[in-house]
Coordinates of C-alpha atoms and ligand atoms in Angstrom, one line a residue:
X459 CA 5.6 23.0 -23.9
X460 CA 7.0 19.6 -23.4
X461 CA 5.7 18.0 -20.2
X462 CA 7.1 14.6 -18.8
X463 CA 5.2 12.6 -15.8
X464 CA 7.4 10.1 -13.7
X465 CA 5.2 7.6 -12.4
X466 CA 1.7 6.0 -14.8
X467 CA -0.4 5.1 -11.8
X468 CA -4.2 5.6 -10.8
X469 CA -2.6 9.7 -10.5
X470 CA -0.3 9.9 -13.1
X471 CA -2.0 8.4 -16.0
X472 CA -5.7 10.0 -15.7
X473 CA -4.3 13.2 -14.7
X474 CA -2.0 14.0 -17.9
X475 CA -4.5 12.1 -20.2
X476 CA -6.5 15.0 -18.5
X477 CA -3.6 17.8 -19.5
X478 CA -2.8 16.3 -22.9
X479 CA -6.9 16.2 -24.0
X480 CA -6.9 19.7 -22.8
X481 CA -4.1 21.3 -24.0
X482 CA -3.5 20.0 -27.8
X483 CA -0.3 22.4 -28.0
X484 CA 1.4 20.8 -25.1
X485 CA 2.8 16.9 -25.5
X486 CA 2.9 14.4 -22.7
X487 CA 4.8 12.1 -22.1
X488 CA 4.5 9.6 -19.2
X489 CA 7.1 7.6 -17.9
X490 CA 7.5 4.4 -15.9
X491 CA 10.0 1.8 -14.8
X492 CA 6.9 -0.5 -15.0
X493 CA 7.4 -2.1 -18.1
X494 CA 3.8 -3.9 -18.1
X495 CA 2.1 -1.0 -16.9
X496 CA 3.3 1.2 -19.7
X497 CA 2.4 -2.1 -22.1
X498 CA -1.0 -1.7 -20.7
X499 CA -1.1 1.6 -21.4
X500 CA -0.5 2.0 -24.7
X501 CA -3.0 -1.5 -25.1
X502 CA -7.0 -1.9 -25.2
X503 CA -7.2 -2.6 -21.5
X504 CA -5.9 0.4 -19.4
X505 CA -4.3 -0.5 -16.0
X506 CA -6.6 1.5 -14.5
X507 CA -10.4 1.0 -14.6
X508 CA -12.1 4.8 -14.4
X509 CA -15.4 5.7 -16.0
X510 CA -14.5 8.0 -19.2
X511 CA -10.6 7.3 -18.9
X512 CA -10.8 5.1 -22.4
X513 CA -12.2 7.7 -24.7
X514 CA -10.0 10.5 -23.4
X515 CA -6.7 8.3 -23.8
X516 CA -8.1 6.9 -27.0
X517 CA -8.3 10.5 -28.6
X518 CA -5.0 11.7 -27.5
X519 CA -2.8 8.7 -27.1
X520 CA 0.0 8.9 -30.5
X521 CA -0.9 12.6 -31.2
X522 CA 0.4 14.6 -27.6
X523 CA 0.1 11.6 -25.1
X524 CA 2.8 9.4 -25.0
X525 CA 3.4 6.9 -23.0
X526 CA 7.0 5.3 -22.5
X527 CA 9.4 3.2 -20.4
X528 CA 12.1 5.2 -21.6
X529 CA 12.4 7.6 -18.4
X530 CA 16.3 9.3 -19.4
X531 CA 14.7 10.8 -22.8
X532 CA 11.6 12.1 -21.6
X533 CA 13.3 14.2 -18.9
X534 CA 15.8 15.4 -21.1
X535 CA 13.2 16.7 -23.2
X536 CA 10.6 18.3 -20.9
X537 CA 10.2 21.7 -20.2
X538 CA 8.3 21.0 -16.8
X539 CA 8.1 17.4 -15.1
X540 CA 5.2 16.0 -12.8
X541 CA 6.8 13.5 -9.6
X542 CA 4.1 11.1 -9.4
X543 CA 5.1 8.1 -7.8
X544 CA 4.1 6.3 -4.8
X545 CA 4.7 7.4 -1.6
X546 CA 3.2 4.6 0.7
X547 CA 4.3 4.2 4.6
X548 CA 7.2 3.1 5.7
X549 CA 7.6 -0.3 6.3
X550 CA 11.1 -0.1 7.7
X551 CA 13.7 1.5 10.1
X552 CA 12.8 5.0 11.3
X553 CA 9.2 6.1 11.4
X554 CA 8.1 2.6 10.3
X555 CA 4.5 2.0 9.8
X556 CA 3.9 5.8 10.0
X557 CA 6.3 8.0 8.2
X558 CA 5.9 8.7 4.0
X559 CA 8.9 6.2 2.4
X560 CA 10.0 8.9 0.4
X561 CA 12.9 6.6 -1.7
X562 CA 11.0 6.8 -4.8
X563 CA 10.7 10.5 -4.6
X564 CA 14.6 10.8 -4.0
X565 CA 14.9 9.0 -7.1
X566 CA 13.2 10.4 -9.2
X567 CA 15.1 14.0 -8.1
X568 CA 17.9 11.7 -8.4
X569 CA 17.7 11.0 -11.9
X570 CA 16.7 14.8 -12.9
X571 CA 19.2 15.8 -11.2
X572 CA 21.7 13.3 -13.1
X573 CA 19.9 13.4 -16.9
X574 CA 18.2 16.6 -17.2
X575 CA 20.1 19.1 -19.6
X576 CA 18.5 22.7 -19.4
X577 CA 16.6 24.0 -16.8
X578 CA 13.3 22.8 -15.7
X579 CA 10.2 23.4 -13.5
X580 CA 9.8 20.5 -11.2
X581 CA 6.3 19.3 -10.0
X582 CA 5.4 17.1 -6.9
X583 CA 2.5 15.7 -7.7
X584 CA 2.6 12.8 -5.2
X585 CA 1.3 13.6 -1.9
X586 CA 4.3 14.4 0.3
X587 CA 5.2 15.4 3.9
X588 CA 5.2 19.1 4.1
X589 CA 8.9 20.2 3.3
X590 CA 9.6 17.3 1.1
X591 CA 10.3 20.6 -1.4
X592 CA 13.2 21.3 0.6
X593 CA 14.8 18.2 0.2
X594 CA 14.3 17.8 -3.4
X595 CA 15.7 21.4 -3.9
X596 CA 18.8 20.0 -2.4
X597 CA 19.3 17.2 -4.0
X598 CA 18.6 19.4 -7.5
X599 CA 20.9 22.5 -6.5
X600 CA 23.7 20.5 -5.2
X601 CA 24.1 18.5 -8.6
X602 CA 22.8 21.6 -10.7
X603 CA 26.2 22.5 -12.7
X604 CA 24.5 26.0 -14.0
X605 CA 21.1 24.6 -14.8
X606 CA 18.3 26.1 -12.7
X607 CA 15.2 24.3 -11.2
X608 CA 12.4 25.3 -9.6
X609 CA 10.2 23.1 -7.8
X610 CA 6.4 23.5 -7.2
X611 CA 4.1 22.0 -5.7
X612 CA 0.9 20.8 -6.9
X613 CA -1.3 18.3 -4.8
X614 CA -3.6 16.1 -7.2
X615 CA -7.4 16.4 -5.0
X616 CA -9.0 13.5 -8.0
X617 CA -10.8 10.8 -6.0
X618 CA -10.8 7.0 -7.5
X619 CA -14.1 6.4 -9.3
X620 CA -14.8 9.6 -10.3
X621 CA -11.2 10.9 -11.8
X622 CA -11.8 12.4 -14.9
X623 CA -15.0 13.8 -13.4
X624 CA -12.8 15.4 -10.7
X625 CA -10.2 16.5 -13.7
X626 CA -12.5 18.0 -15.7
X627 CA -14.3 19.7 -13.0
X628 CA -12.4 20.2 -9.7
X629 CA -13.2 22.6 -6.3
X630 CA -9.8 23.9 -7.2
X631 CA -6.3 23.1 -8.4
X632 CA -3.7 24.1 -5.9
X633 CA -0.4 25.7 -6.8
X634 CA 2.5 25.9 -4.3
X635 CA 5.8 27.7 -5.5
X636 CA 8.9 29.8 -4.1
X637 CA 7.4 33.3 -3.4
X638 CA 10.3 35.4 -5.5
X639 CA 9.9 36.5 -8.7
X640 CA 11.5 33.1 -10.6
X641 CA 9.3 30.6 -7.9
X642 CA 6.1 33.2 -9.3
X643 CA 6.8 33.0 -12.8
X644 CA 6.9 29.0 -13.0
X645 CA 3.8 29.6 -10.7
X646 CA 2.6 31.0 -13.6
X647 CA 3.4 28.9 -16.3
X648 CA 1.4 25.7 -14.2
X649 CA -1.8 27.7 -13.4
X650 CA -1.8 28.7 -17.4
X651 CA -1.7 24.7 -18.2
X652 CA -5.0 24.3 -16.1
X653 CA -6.2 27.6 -16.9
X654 CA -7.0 26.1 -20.5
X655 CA -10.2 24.4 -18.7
X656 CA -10.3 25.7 -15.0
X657 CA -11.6 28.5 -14.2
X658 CA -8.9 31.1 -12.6
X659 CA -10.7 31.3 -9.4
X660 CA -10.5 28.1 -8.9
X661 CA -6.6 27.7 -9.4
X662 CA -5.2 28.8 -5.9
X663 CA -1.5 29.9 -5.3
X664 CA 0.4 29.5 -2.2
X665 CA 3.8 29.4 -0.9
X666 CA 5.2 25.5 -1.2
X667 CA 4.7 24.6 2.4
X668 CA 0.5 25.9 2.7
X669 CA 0.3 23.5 -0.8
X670 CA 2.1 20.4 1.4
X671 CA 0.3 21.0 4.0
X672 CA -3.1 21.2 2.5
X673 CA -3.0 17.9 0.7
X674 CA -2.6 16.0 3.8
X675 CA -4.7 18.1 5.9
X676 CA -7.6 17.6 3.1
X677 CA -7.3 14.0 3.2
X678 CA -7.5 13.8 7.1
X679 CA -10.6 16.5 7.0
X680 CA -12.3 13.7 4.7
X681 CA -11.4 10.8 6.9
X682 CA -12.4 12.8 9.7
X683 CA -15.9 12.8 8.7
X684 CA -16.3 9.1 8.1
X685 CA -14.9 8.4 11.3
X686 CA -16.9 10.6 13.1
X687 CA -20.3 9.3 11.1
X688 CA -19.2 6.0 11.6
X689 CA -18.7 6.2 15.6
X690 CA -22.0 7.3 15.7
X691 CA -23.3 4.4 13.4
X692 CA -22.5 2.5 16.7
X693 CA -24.2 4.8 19.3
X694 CA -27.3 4.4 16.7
X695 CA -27.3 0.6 16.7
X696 CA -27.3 0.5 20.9
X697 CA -29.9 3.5 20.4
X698 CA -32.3 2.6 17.9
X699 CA -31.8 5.7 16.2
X700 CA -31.0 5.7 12.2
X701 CA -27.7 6.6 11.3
X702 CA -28.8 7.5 7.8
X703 CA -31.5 10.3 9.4
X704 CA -28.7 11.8 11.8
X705 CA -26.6 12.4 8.9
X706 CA -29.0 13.8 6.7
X707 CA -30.6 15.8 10.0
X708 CA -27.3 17.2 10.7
X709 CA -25.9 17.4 7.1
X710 CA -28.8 20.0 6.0
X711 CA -27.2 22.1 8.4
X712 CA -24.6 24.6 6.0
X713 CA -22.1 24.6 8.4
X714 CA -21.6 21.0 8.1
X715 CA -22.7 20.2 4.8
X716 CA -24.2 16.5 3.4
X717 CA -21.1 15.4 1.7
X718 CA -18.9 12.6 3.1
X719 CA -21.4 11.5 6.1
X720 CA -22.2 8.0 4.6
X721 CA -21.6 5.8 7.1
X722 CA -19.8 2.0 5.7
X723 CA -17.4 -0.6 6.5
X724 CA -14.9 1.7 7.1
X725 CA -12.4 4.1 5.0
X726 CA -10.2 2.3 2.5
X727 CA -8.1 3.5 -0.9
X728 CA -4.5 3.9 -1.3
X729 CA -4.3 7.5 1.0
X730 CA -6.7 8.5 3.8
X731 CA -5.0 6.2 5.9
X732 CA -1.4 6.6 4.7
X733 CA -2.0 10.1 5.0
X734 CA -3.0 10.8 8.2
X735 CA 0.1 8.2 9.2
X736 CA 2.0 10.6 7.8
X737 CA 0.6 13.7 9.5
X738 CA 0.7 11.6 12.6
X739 CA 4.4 11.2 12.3
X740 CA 4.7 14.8 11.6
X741 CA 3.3 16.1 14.0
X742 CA 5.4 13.8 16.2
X743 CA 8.5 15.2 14.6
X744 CA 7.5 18.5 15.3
X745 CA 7.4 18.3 19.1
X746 CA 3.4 17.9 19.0
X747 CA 1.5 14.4 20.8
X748 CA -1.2 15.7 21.6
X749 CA -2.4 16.7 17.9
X750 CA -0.2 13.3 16.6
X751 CA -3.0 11.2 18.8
X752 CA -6.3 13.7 18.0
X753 CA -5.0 12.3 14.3
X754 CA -4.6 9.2 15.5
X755 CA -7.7 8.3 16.4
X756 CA -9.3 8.7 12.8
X757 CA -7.2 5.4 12.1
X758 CA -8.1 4.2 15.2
X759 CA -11.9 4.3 14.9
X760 CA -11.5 3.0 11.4
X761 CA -10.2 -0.2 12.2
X762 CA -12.4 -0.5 15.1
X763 CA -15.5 -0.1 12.5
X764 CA -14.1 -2.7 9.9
X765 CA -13.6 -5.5 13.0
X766 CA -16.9 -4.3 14.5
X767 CA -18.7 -5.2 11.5
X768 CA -17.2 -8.5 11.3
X769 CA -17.7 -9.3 14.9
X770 CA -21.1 -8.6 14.0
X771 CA -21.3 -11.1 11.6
X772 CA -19.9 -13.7 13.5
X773 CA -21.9 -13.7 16.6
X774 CA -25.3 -12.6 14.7
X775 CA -24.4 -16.3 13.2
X776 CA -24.9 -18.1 16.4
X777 CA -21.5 -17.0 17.6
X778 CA -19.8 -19.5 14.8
X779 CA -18.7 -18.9 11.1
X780 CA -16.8 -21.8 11.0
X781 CA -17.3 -24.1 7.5
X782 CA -20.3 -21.7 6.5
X783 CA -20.6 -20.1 3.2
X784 CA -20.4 -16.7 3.6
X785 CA -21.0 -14.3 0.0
X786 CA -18.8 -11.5 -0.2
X787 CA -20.3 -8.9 -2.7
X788 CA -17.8 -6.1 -3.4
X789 CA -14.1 -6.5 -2.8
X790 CA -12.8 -2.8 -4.2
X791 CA -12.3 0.0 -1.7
X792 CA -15.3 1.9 -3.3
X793 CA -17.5 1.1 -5.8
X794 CA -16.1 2.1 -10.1
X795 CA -12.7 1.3 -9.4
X796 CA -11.0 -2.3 -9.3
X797 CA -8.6 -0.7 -6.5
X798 CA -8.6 -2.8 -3.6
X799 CA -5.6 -1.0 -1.7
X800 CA -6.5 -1.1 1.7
X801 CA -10.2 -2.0 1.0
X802 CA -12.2 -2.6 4.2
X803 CA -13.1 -5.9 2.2
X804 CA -9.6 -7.3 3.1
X805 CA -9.9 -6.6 6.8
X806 CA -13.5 -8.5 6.9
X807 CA -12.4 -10.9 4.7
X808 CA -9.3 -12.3 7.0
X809 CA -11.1 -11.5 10.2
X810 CA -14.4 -14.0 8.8
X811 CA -11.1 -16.5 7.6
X812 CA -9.6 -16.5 10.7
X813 CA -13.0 -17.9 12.0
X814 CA -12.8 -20.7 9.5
X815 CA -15.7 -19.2 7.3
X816 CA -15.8 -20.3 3.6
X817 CA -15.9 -17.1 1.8
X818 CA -17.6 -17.0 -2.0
X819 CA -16.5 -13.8 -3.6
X820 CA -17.6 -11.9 -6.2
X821 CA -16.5 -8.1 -7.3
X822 CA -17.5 -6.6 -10.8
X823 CA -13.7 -5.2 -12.0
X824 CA -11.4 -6.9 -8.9
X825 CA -9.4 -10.2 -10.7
X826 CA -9.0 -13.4 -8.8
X827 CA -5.4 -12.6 -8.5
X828 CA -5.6 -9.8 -6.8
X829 CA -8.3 -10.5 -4.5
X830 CA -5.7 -13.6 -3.6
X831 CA -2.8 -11.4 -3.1
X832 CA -4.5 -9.3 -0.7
X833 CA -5.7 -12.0 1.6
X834 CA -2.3 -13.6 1.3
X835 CA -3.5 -17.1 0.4
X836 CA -2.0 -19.3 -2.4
X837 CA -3.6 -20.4 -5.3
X838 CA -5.2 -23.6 -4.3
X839 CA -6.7 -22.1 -1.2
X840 CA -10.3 -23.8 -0.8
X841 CA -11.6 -21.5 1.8
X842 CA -12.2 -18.7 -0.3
X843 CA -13.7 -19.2 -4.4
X844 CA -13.8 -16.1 -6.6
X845 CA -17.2 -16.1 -8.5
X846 CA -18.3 -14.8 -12.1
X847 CA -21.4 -12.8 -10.8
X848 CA -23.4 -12.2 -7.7
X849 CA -26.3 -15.0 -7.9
X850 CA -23.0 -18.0 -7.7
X851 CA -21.5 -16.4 -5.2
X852 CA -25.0 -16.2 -2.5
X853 CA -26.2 -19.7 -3.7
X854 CA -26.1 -21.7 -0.4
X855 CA -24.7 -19.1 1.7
X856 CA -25.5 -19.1 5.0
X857 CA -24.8 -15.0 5.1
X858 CA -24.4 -12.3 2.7
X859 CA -22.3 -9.5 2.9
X860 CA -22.7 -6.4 0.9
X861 CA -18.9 -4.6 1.5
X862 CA -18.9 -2.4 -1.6
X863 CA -21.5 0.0 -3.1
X864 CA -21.4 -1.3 -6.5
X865 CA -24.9 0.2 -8.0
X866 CA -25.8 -3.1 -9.8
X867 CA -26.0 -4.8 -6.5
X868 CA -29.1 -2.1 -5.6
X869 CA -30.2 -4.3 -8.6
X870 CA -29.8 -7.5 -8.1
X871 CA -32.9 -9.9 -7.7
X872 CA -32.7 -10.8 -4.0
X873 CA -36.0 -13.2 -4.1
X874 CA -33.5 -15.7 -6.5
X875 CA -30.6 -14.6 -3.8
X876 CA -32.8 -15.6 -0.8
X877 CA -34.6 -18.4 -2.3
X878 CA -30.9 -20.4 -2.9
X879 CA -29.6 -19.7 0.4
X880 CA -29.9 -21.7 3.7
X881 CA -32.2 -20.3 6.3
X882 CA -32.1 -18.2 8.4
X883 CA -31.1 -16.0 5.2
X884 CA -28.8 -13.1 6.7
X885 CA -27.6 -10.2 4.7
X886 CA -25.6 -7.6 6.1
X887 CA -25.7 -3.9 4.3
X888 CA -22.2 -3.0 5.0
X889 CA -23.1 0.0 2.6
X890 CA -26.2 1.2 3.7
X891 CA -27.5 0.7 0.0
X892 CA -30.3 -1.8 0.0
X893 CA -33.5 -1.1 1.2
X894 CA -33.9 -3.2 4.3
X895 CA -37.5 -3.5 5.0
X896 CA -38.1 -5.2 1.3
X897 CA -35.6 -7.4 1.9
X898 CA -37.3 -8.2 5.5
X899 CA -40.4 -8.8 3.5
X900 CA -38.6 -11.7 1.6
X901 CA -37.7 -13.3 4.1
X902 CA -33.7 -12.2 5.0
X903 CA -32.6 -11.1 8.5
X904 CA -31.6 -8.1 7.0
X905 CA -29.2 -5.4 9.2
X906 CA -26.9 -2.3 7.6
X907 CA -24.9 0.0 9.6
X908 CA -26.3 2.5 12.2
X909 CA -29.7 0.9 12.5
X910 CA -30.7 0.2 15.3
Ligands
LIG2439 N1 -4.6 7.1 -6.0 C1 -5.2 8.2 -5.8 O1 -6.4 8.3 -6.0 C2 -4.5 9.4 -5.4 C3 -3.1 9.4 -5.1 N2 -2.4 10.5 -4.8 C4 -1.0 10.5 -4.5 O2 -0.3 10.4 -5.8 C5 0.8 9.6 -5.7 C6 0.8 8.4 -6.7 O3 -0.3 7.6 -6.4 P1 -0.8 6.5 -7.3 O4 -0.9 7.0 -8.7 O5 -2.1 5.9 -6.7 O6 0.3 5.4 -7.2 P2 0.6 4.1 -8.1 O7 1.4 3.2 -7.3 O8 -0.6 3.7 -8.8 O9 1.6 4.7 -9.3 C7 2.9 5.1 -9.0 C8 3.8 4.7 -10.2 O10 5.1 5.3 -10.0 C9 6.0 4.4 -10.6 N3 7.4 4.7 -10.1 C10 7.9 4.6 -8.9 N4 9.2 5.0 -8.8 C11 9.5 5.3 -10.1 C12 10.7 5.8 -10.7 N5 11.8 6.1 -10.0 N6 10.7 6.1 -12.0 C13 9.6 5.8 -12.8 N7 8.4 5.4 -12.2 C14 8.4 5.1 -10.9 C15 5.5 3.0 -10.1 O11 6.1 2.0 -11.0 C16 4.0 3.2 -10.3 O12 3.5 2.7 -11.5 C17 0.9 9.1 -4.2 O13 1.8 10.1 -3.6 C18 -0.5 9.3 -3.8 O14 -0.5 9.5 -2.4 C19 -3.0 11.7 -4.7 C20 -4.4 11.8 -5.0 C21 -5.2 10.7 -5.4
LIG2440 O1 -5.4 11.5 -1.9 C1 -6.2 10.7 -2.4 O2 -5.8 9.5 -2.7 C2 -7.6 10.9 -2.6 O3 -8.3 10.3 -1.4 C3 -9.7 10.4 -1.5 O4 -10.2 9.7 -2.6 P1 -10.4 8.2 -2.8 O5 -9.6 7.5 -1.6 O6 -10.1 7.8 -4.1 O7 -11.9 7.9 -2.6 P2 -13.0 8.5 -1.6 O8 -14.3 8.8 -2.4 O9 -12.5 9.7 -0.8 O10 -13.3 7.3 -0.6 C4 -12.4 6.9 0.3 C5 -13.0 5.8 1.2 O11 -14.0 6.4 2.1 C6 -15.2 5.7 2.0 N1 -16.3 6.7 2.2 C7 -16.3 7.8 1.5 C8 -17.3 8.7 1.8 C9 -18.3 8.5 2.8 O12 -19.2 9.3 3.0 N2 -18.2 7.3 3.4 C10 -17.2 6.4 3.2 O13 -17.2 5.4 3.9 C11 -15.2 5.1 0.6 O14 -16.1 4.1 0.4 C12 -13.8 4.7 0.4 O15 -13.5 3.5 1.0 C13 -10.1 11.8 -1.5 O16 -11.6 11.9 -1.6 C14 -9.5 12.6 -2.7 O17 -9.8 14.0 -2.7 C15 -8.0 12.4 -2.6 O18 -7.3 13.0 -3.7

């Protein structure tokens, strides 16, 4: 089979480099209007930093994994093709700041509809707002001139950092199709593509809506968690109690399970909170406030955690930031990915700016550039420098902050740290990674997040 994916993102590009290693007899081709993302691609240096990614594009890139800016020709060809764009919120008009901007999605059913020749199966793979299948149908059947599509859909569950890990192993793969007898059979030829490594049990079928529906409902299940861990991470530090030991106490019991209970920062990456935007737009749509604000408040105690922290900062350091040299060790939005969308990092970093703090930064995989972009400050900006490694960045701080969980700064020799810095030494465990009391014993005045 001939398989095309539109859209060579963090999604896109680890999840057919997944399909292609897998299935040898299938070829992949994946397409995007992102002419120096496919360069980099089809390069040494991948546009997307995941551990194992290299090898598994290495060994199938130029035998069945392609990848191309030429969008019209890969369609034309494929038997079955993945949507995999980006489907960030709405910025504009209608449901601004809260609805799914769903233009690159329309395109891309757009230009199917306008190039493909035969028929095809037809994939979301973005996450979508449940129905979205309905509107793509239309825009397919109205321009189909005798060809037939059927669409699927077919959420992608991968988290950043751990992607091929998640490909090569996941809970399940989820299959959403029409439930008559042609929506079955192209049912069938996906779960066959992922039954050449997953197990069938693990490859659920539903109708299209249950598969919508899930993706979103996943992602706000997850964020749930981490809100709900880190609302309590504030009850433990009025308390005295350890946020740690409540979530291991309460995550040995089975019915809540240990996973996702680490209290931080707060949530970032490109989806929990877009996500939930979405479903809180939804359910707005569909006549429902009261679940639109039970939603609503994940976000909400999010961005009280990520101001919280910084708060804390500030008025731990005499109430004033203002021309100190803060270190800022970890700038992704979790550690083993250089992804920053959304990072908790960014929301510290501007609040700390906005309080005149001179920020020294330093993040194993994030570029300068991008670290630049997301505060919005120019190129000459002297209040923030971006630094080679972690020991530059804490010499002469007045405060170091530990905002990502990269595992070489559980590594790092914080007697050299301590000893260069001015005193008091503070360090703040935004990650709940370092041990605290050693550090005490040094010399820092050490704090994480839920202890009291
Ligand atoms: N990043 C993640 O870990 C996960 C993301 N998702 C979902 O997957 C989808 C894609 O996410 P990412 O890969 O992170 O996005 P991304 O922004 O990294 O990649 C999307 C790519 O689509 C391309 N594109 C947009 N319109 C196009 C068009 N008309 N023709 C050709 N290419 C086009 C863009 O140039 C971009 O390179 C989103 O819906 C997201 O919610 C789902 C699970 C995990
Ligand atoms: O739809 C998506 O984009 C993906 O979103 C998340 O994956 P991702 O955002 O890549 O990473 P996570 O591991 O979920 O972490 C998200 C954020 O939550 C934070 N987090 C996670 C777990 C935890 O216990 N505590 C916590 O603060 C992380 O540091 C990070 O900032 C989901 O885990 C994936 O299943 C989903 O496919």
């Amino acid at each position: 089979m001939k398989i095309c994916c539109i859209g060579a993102g963090y999604v896109g590009g680890p999840t057919m480099a997944m399909i292609a290693h897998k299935c040898e007899d299938h070829t992949v081709t994946v397409v995007d209007i992102n002419e120096a993302r496919i360069d980099a691609w089809n390069s040494v240096e991948l546009p997307v930093y995941e551990p194992g990614l290299d090898e598994i594009v290495q060994a199938n890139r130029g035998k069945n994994l392609f990848f191309s800016t030429d969008v019209d020709s890969a369609i034309r060809e494929a038997d079955m093709i993945f949507m995999s764009v980006n489907t960030p919120t709405k910025t504009y008009g209608v449901g601004a700041g809260r609805a799914a901007d769903l233009r690159y999605i329309e395109k891309c059913a757009r230009k199917i509809a306008e190039v493909c020749e035969g028929d095809k199966i037809v994939v979301e793979k973005s996450t979508l707002p449940v129905r979205t299948a309905e509107s793509i149908k239309r825009i397919l059947e109205s321009n189909a001139e005798g060809r037939k599509f059927q669409i699927l859909s077919n959420p992608e569950f991968l988290a950043e950092g751990t992607a091929i890990q998640d490909l090569q192993n996941p809970d399940r793969v989820l299959i959403g199709g029409d439930q008559t007898p042609e929506g079955k059979a192209a049912i069938q030829i996906l779960v066959d593509v992922y039954a050449a490594w997953v197990p069938e049990e693990r490859i659920l079928t539903t109708n299209l809506w249950s598969s919508e529906l899930s993706k979103l409902t996943a992602n706000a299940f997850l964020a749930q968690r981490i809100s709900s861990i880190n609302a309590i991470s504030a009850l433990c530090e009025a308390t005295e109690a350890n946020v740690d030991e409540v979530a291991h106490a309460i995550g040995t019991d089975s019915r809540i399970g240990p996973k996702f209970l680490k209290s931080s920062v707060g949530f970032g990456g490109s989806c929990f909170q877009k996500d939930i935007l979405n479903l809180v737009y939804l359910c707005e749509h569909f006549g429902l406030p009261d679940v639109a604000a039970y939603w609503n408040s994940v976000i909400e105690m999010n961005d009280y955690q990520k101001h919280r922290f910084a708060r804390k900062v500030v008025s731990t350091l005499f109430n004033t930031v203002s021309d100190k040299k803060i270190a800022v060790l970890g700038f992704a939005f979790k550690k083993d990915t250089n992804d920053t969308r959304e990072s908790a990092a960014i929301y510290i970093c501007k609040d700390l700016l906005e309080e005149q703090a001179n920020l020294s930064i330093y993040d194993p995989k994030v570029p300068e550039a991008q670290m630049l972009r997301d505060l919005e400050l120019g190129e000459k900006d002297d209040s923030i420098t971006v630094c080679g490694d972690a020991y530059e960045a804490t010499k002469d701080a007045h405060a170091v902050l530990v905002l990502t969980e990269w595992d070489e700064f559980k590594e790092l020799d914080y007697k050299k740290i301590y000893d260069a810095m001015h005193l008091p030494a503070f360090l703040f465990d935004g990650r709940n990674v370092l041990d605290l009391e050693a550090l005490r014993e040094i010399g820092f005045e050490a704090s994480g997040i839920g202890k009291g």
